[in-house]
Amino acid sequence: MKKPPLILTNILVFIITGAIAFIGVPLWATYIGFDTAEIVTAIVLFYFTGMSITAGYHRLWSHKTYDANIVVRVILAMGGAMALQNSILHWCSDHRIHHRHVDDTEKDPYSAKRGLWFAHIGWMLREYQSHRYDDYRNCKDLQKDPVVMWQHKYYLPLVLATNFGITGLLGWLNGDILGMILIAGVFRLVMVHHVTFFINSLAHFWGKQPYTDGNTARDNGVLAFFTFGEGYHNYHHIFEYDYRNGIHWWQFDPTKWLIRGLSFVGLTHNLRRVPEERIRKARAAMQFQKASARVSQLPNADEVLSKIQSEYDLLIQKMSDYYAAKKRLMRVRQKCLKRSVERLELDYTYKELKNALSLQQEKWLRLQQLNFSMS
Ligand SMILES: [Zn+2]
Ligand SMILES: [Zn+2]
């Protein structure tokens, strides 16, 4: 089959910036050297532009996981332009298609089923996409955001002004324009490109699938460290409207910390979280599925399967009871602050159900380990 035509602009951008980053910058470092101010600026801009993609393009605009003040939106739009990944409107349109048709080799723009190279960068090198380049019907909501439309209209001037203007100015202040553009402009850009591309490539290949195996997305703590928290991609693909990707406090998700931190000073609001009950049930369902698959080859498979099934049913029932009690208790707590009889009773039931659930959860986990040793 004939391959679609090459996109020369993209290819040239990747080759030129890549050559400068991997050949020019090491040579400059050897013969001229970078000073601390240049290195620190490159690191700061790496985080700023990378997180403009993850907190801005991705979690704010593509998935609407929270609302942000206009100042924050303008800053994220500028950081996104500096990351050189097309306009917000275009990026989000592609990304929404990715979620809607994940892994579809025809429709998903960066389908992991077409290989690691394709998902990482190959998809941008040829005109693979069948739909019109400027078809933004899946982003009608974004077209109402003046910041999105302003950035889309002035995308190229913003790219040039941020990448060369900001770094050039900082270089001038530091006494070496070219050195600053090389490390904080180009080298930083190439690094941001590839770490964010990892979210489409590696995060669909490498890691665990604790929430769903309905698509290729994986959870990977190592990857999260390099992708501003986006490595928890299995969770993200099942619960895309959650502003968090790493839901536990110990999971490395600086994008989540940034969004939450800004909410404390009133710059972001309406942070959306998936209810804990749904998350735990999704995880349990996946454990149930994996456990069933593991024991299916055993000689006494039917017997073990029915045991797993009954323990799983009990777990789900106890989760439902516990979260229903928790909801009731919250409602009563909001209504009456005083210690009414109703509230005391609810408190008691809630604690009992909580204990029952944690006992069942322990039993369930032990059963998983047992299954594992049998397989
Ligand atoms: Zn997403
Ligand atoms: Zn994905």
Tab-separated table of N, CA, C and O and ligand atoms in Angstrom, residues 58 63 95 99 236, ligand 1:
chain	number	residue	atom	x	y	z
A	58	HIS	N	-3.779	19.156	28.200
A	58	HIS	CA	-4.365	17.851	28.485
A	58	HIS	C	-5.507	17.912	29.504
A	58	HIS	O	-6.659	17.702	29.152
A	63	HIS	N	-9.779	17.552	28.537
A	63	HIS	CA	-10.695	16.766	29.364
A	63	HIS	C	-11.568	17.574	30.313
A	63	HIS	O	-12.409	16.982	31.007
A	95	HIS	N	-6.489	14.681	20.604
A	95	HIS	CA	-6.477	13.914	21.848
A	95	HIS	C	-7.856	13.350	22.190
A	95	HIS	O	-7.968	12.231	22.700
A	99	HIS	N	-8.861	9.320	22.719
A	99	HIS	CA	-9.626	8.676	23.788
A	99	HIS	C	-10.857	7.955	23.252
A	99	HIS	O	-11.179	6.864	23.685
A	236	HIS	N	-5.887	7.015	33.769
A	236	HIS	CA	-6.376	8.141	32.986
A	236	HIS	C	-7.338	7.708	31.875
A	236	HIS	O	-8.327	8.382	31.604
B	1	ZN	ZN	-6.141	12.213	27.948
